[in-house]
mmCIF file of C-alpha atoms in Angstrom:
data_model
loop_
_atom_site.group_PDB
_atom_site.id
_atom_site.type_symbol
_atom_site.label_atom_id
_atom_site.label_comp_id
_atom_site.label_asym_id
_atom_site.label_seq_id
_atom_site.Cartn_x
_atom_site.Cartn_y
_atom_site.Cartn_z
ATOM 1 C CA MET A 1 0.000 0.000 0.000
ATOM 2 C CA ILE A 2 2.678 2.510 1.050
ATOM 3 C CA LYS A 3 4.787 1.485 -1.955
ATOM 4 C CA ARG A 4 1.895 2.354 -4.290
ATOM 5 C CA ILE A 5 1.652 5.791 -2.710
ATOM 6 C CA LEU A 6 5.370 6.410 -3.115
ATOM 7 C CA LEU A 7 5.349 5.292 -6.741
ATOM 8 C CA ALA A 8 2.406 7.571 -7.436
ATOM 9 C CA SER A 9 4.323 10.485 -5.878
ATOM 10 C CA GLY A 10 7.158 10.093 -8.370
ATOM 11 C CA VAL A 11 9.648 7.714 -6.761
ATOM 12 C CA SER A 12 11.073 5.453 -9.460
ATOM 13 C CA ALA A 13 10.541 1.720 -9.185
ATOM 14 C CA VAL A 14 14.317 1.217 -9.454
ATOM 15 C CA LEU A 15 15.039 3.575 -6.560
ATOM 16 C CA LEU A 16 12.217 2.106 -4.494
ATOM 17 C CA ALA A 17 13.547 -1.421 -5.038
ATOM 18 C CA GLN A 18 16.970 -0.312 -3.827
ATOM 19 C CA LEU A 19 15.520 1.233 -0.696
ATOM 20 C CA VAL A 20 13.225 -1.601 0.377
ATOM 21 C CA LEU A 21 15.053 -4.099 2.582
ATOM 22 C CA SER A 22 14.044 -7.726 2.931
ATOM 23 C CA PRO A 23 12.893 -8.790 6.406
ATOM 24 C CA PRO A 24 15.404 -10.799 8.457
ATOM 25 C CA ALA A 25 15.178 -14.563 8.087
ATOM 26 C CA PHE A 26 14.770 -15.050 11.858
ATOM 27 C CA ALA A 27 13.086 -11.938 13.212
ATOM 28 C CA GLN A 28 12.914 -11.654 16.994
ATOM 29 C CA LYS A 29 9.523 -10.966 18.508
ATOM 30 C CA ALA A 30 9.351 -7.267 19.342
ATOM 31 C CA PRO A 31 7.652 -6.042 22.493
ATOM 32 C CA THR A 32 4.310 -4.298 22.144
ATOM 33 C CA PRO A 33 5.077 -0.583 21.748
ATOM 34 C CA GLU A 34 3.798 1.965 24.238
ATOM 35 C CA PRO A 35 1.047 4.203 22.827
ATOM 36 C CA ALA A 36 1.979 7.811 22.143
ATOM 37 C CA SER A 37 0.311 10.528 24.181
ATOM 38 C CA PRO A 38 -3.222 11.537 23.122
ATOM 39 C CA ALA A 39 -1.955 14.920 21.881
ATOM 40 C CA VAL A 40 0.804 13.374 19.751
ATOM 41 C CA THR A 41 -1.539 10.671 18.447
ATOM 42 C CA LYS A 42 -4.107 13.251 17.394
ATOM 43 C CA GLN A 43 -1.526 15.453 15.625
ATOM 44 C CA VAL A 44 0.267 12.631 13.818
ATOM 45 C CA LYS A 45 -2.955 10.818 12.866
ATOM 46 C CA SER A 46 -4.404 14.000 11.402
ATOM 47 C CA SER A 47 -1.242 14.821 9.412
ATOM 48 C CA VAL A 48 -0.698 11.339 8.029
ATOM 49 C CA GLU A 49 -4.336 10.810 7.046
ATOM 50 C CA ALA A 50 -4.386 14.204 5.337
ATOM 51 C CA TRP A 51 -1.237 13.222 3.399
ATOM 52 C CA LEU A 52 -2.955 9.983 2.398
ATOM 53 C CA LYS A 53 -5.952 12.061 1.234
ATOM 54 C CA GLY A 54 -8.361 9.965 3.315
ATOM 55 C CA ARG A 55 -7.652 6.774 1.386
ATOM 56 C CA PHE A 56 -6.274 5.007 4.468
ATOM 57 C CA LYS A 57 -6.788 5.384 8.199
ATOM 58 C CA VAL A 58 -4.141 5.326 10.916
ATOM 59 C CA ASP A 59 -4.775 2.468 13.345
ATOM 60 C CA ALA A 60 -2.215 3.315 15.999
ATOM 61 C CA VAL A 61 0.544 5.781 16.912
ATOM 62 C CA SER A 62 3.202 4.446 19.268
ATOM 63 C CA LYS A 63 6.418 5.547 20.901
ATOM 64 C CA THR A 64 9.782 4.271 19.629
ATOM 65 C CA ALA A 65 13.264 4.033 21.134
ATOM 66 C CA MET A 66 14.216 7.268 19.342
ATOM 67 C CA PRO A 67 13.047 10.459 21.069
ATOM 68 C CA GLY A 68 10.667 12.476 18.901
ATOM 69 C CA LEU A 69 10.057 9.602 16.443
ATOM 70 C CA VAL A 70 6.794 7.668 16.576
ATOM 71 C CA GLU A 71 5.592 4.518 14.863
ATOM 72 C CA VAL A 72 2.487 4.883 12.712
ATOM 73 C CA ARG A 73 0.589 1.681 11.952
ATOM 74 C CA ILE A 74 -1.771 1.484 8.997
ATOM 75 C CA GLY A 75 -3.172 -2.014 8.798
ATOM 76 C CA LYS A 76 -0.087 -4.225 8.619
ATOM 77 C CA ASP A 77 2.120 -1.437 7.249
ATOM 78 C CA ILE A 78 4.364 0.768 9.361
ATOM 79 C CA LEU A 79 5.889 4.153 8.748
ATOM 80 C CA TYR A 80 7.653 6.523 11.100
ATOM 81 C CA ALA A 81 6.826 10.154 11.760
ATOM 82 C CA HIS A 82 8.054 13.043 13.849
ATOM 83 C CA GLU A 83 5.842 13.581 16.847
ATOM 84 C CA ASN A 84 4.963 17.072 15.614
ATOM 85 C CA GLY A 85 3.339 15.514 12.542
ATOM 86 C CA GLN A 86 5.387 17.502 10.026
ATOM 87 C CA PHE A 87 7.573 14.755 8.572
ATOM 88 C CA ALA A 88 7.424 11.005 7.975
ATOM 89 C CA LEU A 89 9.889 8.294 6.972
ATOM 90 C CA VAL A 90 8.312 5.899 4.485
ATOM 91 C CA GLU A 91 10.381 3.084 2.952
ATOM 92 C CA GLY A 92 13.524 5.154 3.506
ATOM 93 C CA GLN A 93 11.981 8.298 2.000
ATOM 94 C CA LEU A 94 11.643 11.512 4.010
ATOM 95 C CA ILE A 95 8.233 13.046 3.295
ATOM 96 C CA GLU A 96 7.038 16.521 4.249
ATOM 97 C CA LEU A 97 3.459 15.629 5.109
ATOM 98 C CA LYS A 98 1.732 18.989 4.646
ATOM 99 C CA SER A 99 3.068 19.579 1.121
ATOM 100 C CA GLY A 100 3.497 15.917 0.200
ATOM 101 C CA ASN A 101 7.005 16.719 -1.040
ATOM 102 C CA ASN A 102 9.400 13.794 -1.113
ATOM 103 C CA LEU A 103 12.556 15.399 0.292
ATOM 104 C CA THR A 104 14.673 12.303 -0.331
ATOM 105 C CA ALA A 105 13.696 12.164 -3.999
ATOM 106 C CA ALA A 106 14.410 15.892 -4.363
ATOM 107 C CA ARG A 107 17.857 15.451 -2.827
ATOM 108 C CA MET A 108 18.594 12.403 -4.993
ATOM 109 C CA GLU A 109 17.601 14.412 -8.060
ATOM 110 C CA VAL A 110 20.297 16.952 -7.204
ATOM 111 C CA LEU A 111 22.913 14.290 -6.501
ATOM 112 C CA GLN A 112 22.160 12.420 -9.734
ATOM 113 C CA ALA A 113 22.186 15.495 -11.963
ATOM 114 C CA VAL A 114 25.027 15.895 -14.464
ATOM 115 C CA ASP A 115 26.688 18.777 -16.269
ATOM 116 C CA VAL A 116 25.571 17.958 -19.801
ATOM 117 C CA SER A 117 28.126 20.380 -21.284
ATOM 118 C CA LYS A 118 30.958 18.232 -19.901
ATOM 119 C CA LEU A 119 29.779 14.938 -21.378
ATOM 120 C CA PRO A 120 31.841 13.398 -24.218
ATOM 121 C CA LEU A 121 29.190 14.039 -26.826
ATOM 122 C CA ASP A 122 31.477 12.775 -29.597
ATOM 123 C CA LEU A 123 30.601 9.287 -28.336
ATOM 124 C CA ALA A 124 26.916 9.881 -29.045
ATOM 125 C CA MET A 125 24.808 10.127 -32.188
ATOM 126 C CA LYS A 126 23.610 13.693 -32.758
ATOM 127 C CA THR A 127 20.100 14.354 -34.046
ATOM 128 C CA VAL A 128 18.822 17.912 -34.556
ATOM 129 C CA GLN A 129 15.107 18.645 -34.900
ATOM 130 C CA GLY A 130 13.363 21.960 -35.480
ATOM 131 C CA ASP A 131 14.356 25.611 -35.048
ATOM 132 C CA GLY A 132 15.955 25.760 -38.466
ATOM 133 C CA GLY A 133 18.388 22.997 -37.676
ATOM 134 C CA LYS A 134 19.568 24.570 -34.426
ATOM 135 C CA GLY A 135 17.692 22.482 -31.863
ATOM 136 C CA ALA A 136 18.202 24.810 -28.901
ATOM 137 C CA ARG A 137 17.095 22.327 -26.210
ATOM 138 C CA THR A 138 19.423 19.465 -25.335
ATOM 139 C CA ILE A 139 18.408 15.885 -24.600
ATOM 140 C CA VAL A 140 20.945 13.156 -23.822
ATOM 141 C CA VAL A 141 19.672 9.582 -23.816
ATOM 142 C CA PHE A 142 21.170 6.131 -23.226
ATOM 143 C CA GLU A 143 19.453 3.435 -25.292
ATOM 144 C CA ASP A 144 19.912 -0.293 -25.827
ATOM 145 C CA PRO A 145 18.785 -1.532 -29.257
ATOM 146 C CA TYR A 146 16.861 -4.424 -27.692
ATOM 147 C CA CYS A 147 15.082 -2.274 -25.106
ATOM 148 C CA SER A 148 11.357 -2.256 -25.957
ATOM 149 C CA PHE A 149 10.740 0.839 -23.828
ATOM 150 C CA CYS A 150 13.537 2.604 -25.701
ATOM 151 C CA ARG A 151 11.735 1.930 -28.963
ATOM 152 C CA LYS A 152 8.523 3.473 -27.661
ATOM 153 C CA TYR A 153 10.466 6.386 -26.239
ATOM 154 C CA ARG A 154 12.292 6.892 -29.530
ATOM 155 C CA ALA A 155 8.979 7.692 -31.185
ATOM 156 C CA VAL A 156 8.392 10.375 -28.531
ATOM 157 C CA LEU A 157 11.861 11.822 -29.093
ATOM 158 C CA MET A 158 11.297 11.975 -32.844
ATOM 159 C CA ASP A 159 8.100 13.939 -32.215
ATOM 160 C CA MET A 160 9.873 16.661 -30.225
ATOM 161 C CA GLU A 161 10.562 20.111 -31.666
ATOM 162 C CA ASN A 162 13.534 22.451 -31.223
ATOM 163 C CA VAL A 163 15.769 19.792 -29.686
ATOM 164 C CA THR A 164 19.230 18.390 -30.200
ATOM 165 C CA ILE A 165 19.276 14.753 -29.128
ATOM 166 C CA TYR A 166 22.522 12.988 -28.244
ATOM 167 C CA THR A 167 22.017 9.217 -28.196
ATOM 168 C CA TYR A 168 24.506 6.882 -26.581
ATOM 169 C CA PHE A 169 24.240 3.352 -27.947
ATOM 170 C CA TYR A 170 24.373 1.527 -24.622
ATOM 171 C CA PRO A 171 24.536 -2.263 -25.188
ATOM 172 C CA ILE A 172 23.770 -3.828 -21.812
ATOM 173 C CA LEU A 173 20.818 -6.167 -22.334
ATOM 174 C CA ARG A 174 22.187 -8.968 -24.515
ATOM 175 C CA ALA A 175 25.162 -9.943 -26.675
ATOM 176 C CA GLU A 176 23.349 -8.947 -29.860
ATOM 177 C CA SER A 177 23.008 -5.408 -28.489
ATOM 178 C CA THR A 178 26.687 -4.821 -29.204
ATOM 179 C CA THR A 179 26.369 -6.099 -32.776
ATOM 180 C CA VAL A 180 23.410 -3.904 -33.654
ATOM 181 C CA SER A 181 24.945 -0.879 -31.903
ATOM 182 C CA LYS A 182 28.224 -1.286 -33.781
ATOM 183 C CA ASN A 183 26.488 -1.780 -37.121
ATOM 184 C CA ALA A 184 24.386 1.355 -36.635
ATOM 185 C CA TRP A 185 27.349 3.392 -35.382
ATOM 186 C CA CYS A 186 29.444 2.421 -38.385
ATOM 187 C CA ALA A 187 26.696 2.955 -40.971
ATOM 188 C CA LYS A 188 27.103 5.653 -43.606
ATOM 189 C CA ASP A 189 23.881 7.242 -42.335
ATOM 190 C CA ARG A 190 24.043 6.615 -38.595
ATOM 191 C CA GLU A 191 20.689 8.248 -37.824
ATOM 192 C CA ALA A 192 18.834 6.336 -40.531
ATOM 193 C CA ALA A 193 20.374 3.060 -39.384
ATOM 194 C CA TRP A 194 19.459 3.584 -35.725
ATOM 195 C CA GLU A 195 15.970 4.929 -36.376
ATOM 196 C CA GLY A 196 15.338 2.162 -38.889
ATOM 197 C CA TRP A 197 16.118 -0.442 -36.266
ATOM 198 C CA MET A 198 14.462 1.208 -33.283
ATOM 199 C CA MET A 199 11.288 2.268 -35.026
ATOM 200 C CA GLY A 200 11.079 -0.059 -38.016
ATOM 201 C CA GLY A 201 12.879 -3.227 -36.958
ATOM 202 C CA ARG A 202 15.253 -3.012 -39.939
ATOM 203 C CA GLU A 203 18.622 -4.403 -38.928
ATOM 204 C CA PRO A 204 21.592 -2.262 -39.998
ATOM 205 C CA ALA A 205 24.056 -3.664 -42.497
ATOM 206 C CA ALA A 206 27.155 -5.315 -41.070
ATOM 207 C CA ALA A 207 29.848 -2.870 -40.035
ATOM 208 C CA PRO A 208 33.173 -2.749 -41.897
ATOM 209 C CA ALA A 209 35.889 -4.733 -40.175
ATOM 210 C CA ASN A 210 37.968 -1.608 -39.565
ATOM 211 C CA CYS A 211 35.149 0.412 -37.937
ATOM 212 C CA ASP A 212 35.664 1.307 -34.279
ATOM 213 C CA PHE A 213 32.552 1.423 -32.119
ATOM 214 C CA PRO A 214 33.567 3.029 -28.775
ATOM 215 C CA LYS A 215 31.659 0.500 -26.664
ATOM 216 C CA ASP A 216 34.061 0.410 -23.720
ATOM 217 C CA LYS A 217 34.149 4.203 -23.415
ATOM 218 C CA ILE A 218 30.339 4.418 -23.537
ATOM 219 C CA LEU A 219 29.898 1.665 -20.941
ATOM 220 C CA ALA A 220 32.466 3.371 -18.695
ATOM 221 C CA LEU A 221 30.593 6.658 -19.035
ATOM 222 C CA GLY A 222 27.312 4.982 -18.171
ATOM 223 C CA LYS A 223 28.870 3.385 -15.109
ATOM 224 C CA GLU A 224 30.305 6.726 -14.008
ATOM 225 C CA LEU A 225 26.873 8.349 -14.344
ATOM 226 C CA GLY A 226 25.103 5.472 -12.625
ATOM 227 C CA VAL A 227 23.091 4.462 -15.691
ATOM 228 C CA GLN A 228 21.751 1.018 -14.799
ATOM 229 C CA ALA A 229 18.751 0.791 -17.106
ATOM 230 C CA THR A 230 17.532 2.095 -20.431
ATOM 231 C CA PRO A 231 16.233 4.484 -21.445
ATOM 232 C CA THR A 232 17.937 6.962 -19.134
ATOM 233 C CA THR A 233 17.710 10.620 -20.115
ATOM 234 C CA PHE A 234 19.429 13.819 -19.074
ATOM 235 C CA VAL A 235 18.076 17.232 -20.094
ATOM 236 C CA SER A 236 19.783 20.615 -20.377
ATOM 237 C CA SER A 237 19.405 21.373 -16.670
ATOM 238 C CA GLY A 238 21.239 18.155 -15.831
ATOM 239 C CA LYS A 239 18.116 16.499 -14.462
ATOM 240 C CA ARG A 240 17.987 12.723 -14.784
ATOM 241 C CA LEU A 241 14.823 11.096 -16.152
ATOM 242 C CA GLN A 242 14.233 7.373 -15.883
ATOM 243 C CA GLY A 243 12.131 5.295 -18.234
ATOM 244 C CA ALA A 244 10.056 5.949 -21.331
ATOM 245 C CA LEU A 245 8.406 9.317 -20.733
ATOM 246 C CA GLY A 246 5.499 10.697 -22.688
ATOM 247 C CA LYS A 247 5.847 13.903 -24.676
ATOM 248 C CA GLU A 248 4.126 16.093 -22.065
ATOM 249 C CA ALA A 249 6.357 14.806 -19.258
ATOM 250 C CA LEU A 250 9.485 15.341 -21.360
ATOM 251 C CA GLU A 251 8.393 18.851 -22.316
ATOM 252 C CA ALA A 252 7.807 19.635 -18.623
ATOM 253 C CA ALA A 253 11.270 18.357 -17.720
ATOM 254 C CA LEU A 254 12.852 20.519 -20.404
ATOM 255 C CA LYS A 255 11.110 23.580 -18.984
ATOM 256 C CA SER A 256 12.026 22.898 -15.360
ATOM 257 C CA PRO A 257 15.094 24.654 -13.906
#
């Protein structure tokens, strides 16, 4: 239940999976917690239920071993909140209850941002769309040729206006990913070869034996940037976007500071 709420508030499934810990194999039976004071219970219950928009009810608010931190039980789920009802810890995420802002996600967004101007863009395919061939807005994307979400996302990218798209061929899913990536990279018309494969399923012609596809450099860059899945996108501001976004979401990200 709490996981669904977090996902709906914008926490990526990948990040959520990293933050959720498996229960211990032999958990010791914990003592029954002492109920929080009536005043604290009332404040925390009101704040948490307001954050949940009335969809779930708080069953109990209890003291914990940490001063100022209380346990909030909702059915068989548990989260932790400050006794003043302003903040909660949910699956490792710090939530400001009144605004609903996920402070952990906001901080991670800053930490995962990159300076797009410092990326080795010579290792990427350049595609310019709109604005008289200038493409003032920058999009950097890592794609694997066998990534089905990348193919859907490619159609969105090709529908964008006034953008310059730098695509890193990022072969991480299967052995054939390297072959297709190399063949497209070494094609006379690199864009046509990649788009033909991603959007039309037309396999690029075999690359010349002497063509050098910079696979190792691209994989090293992806590792340095923490790119673990495709598609992964970075926009001009340096913001990281995970997954196959729709056009409206991508436009919004390009407009955000």
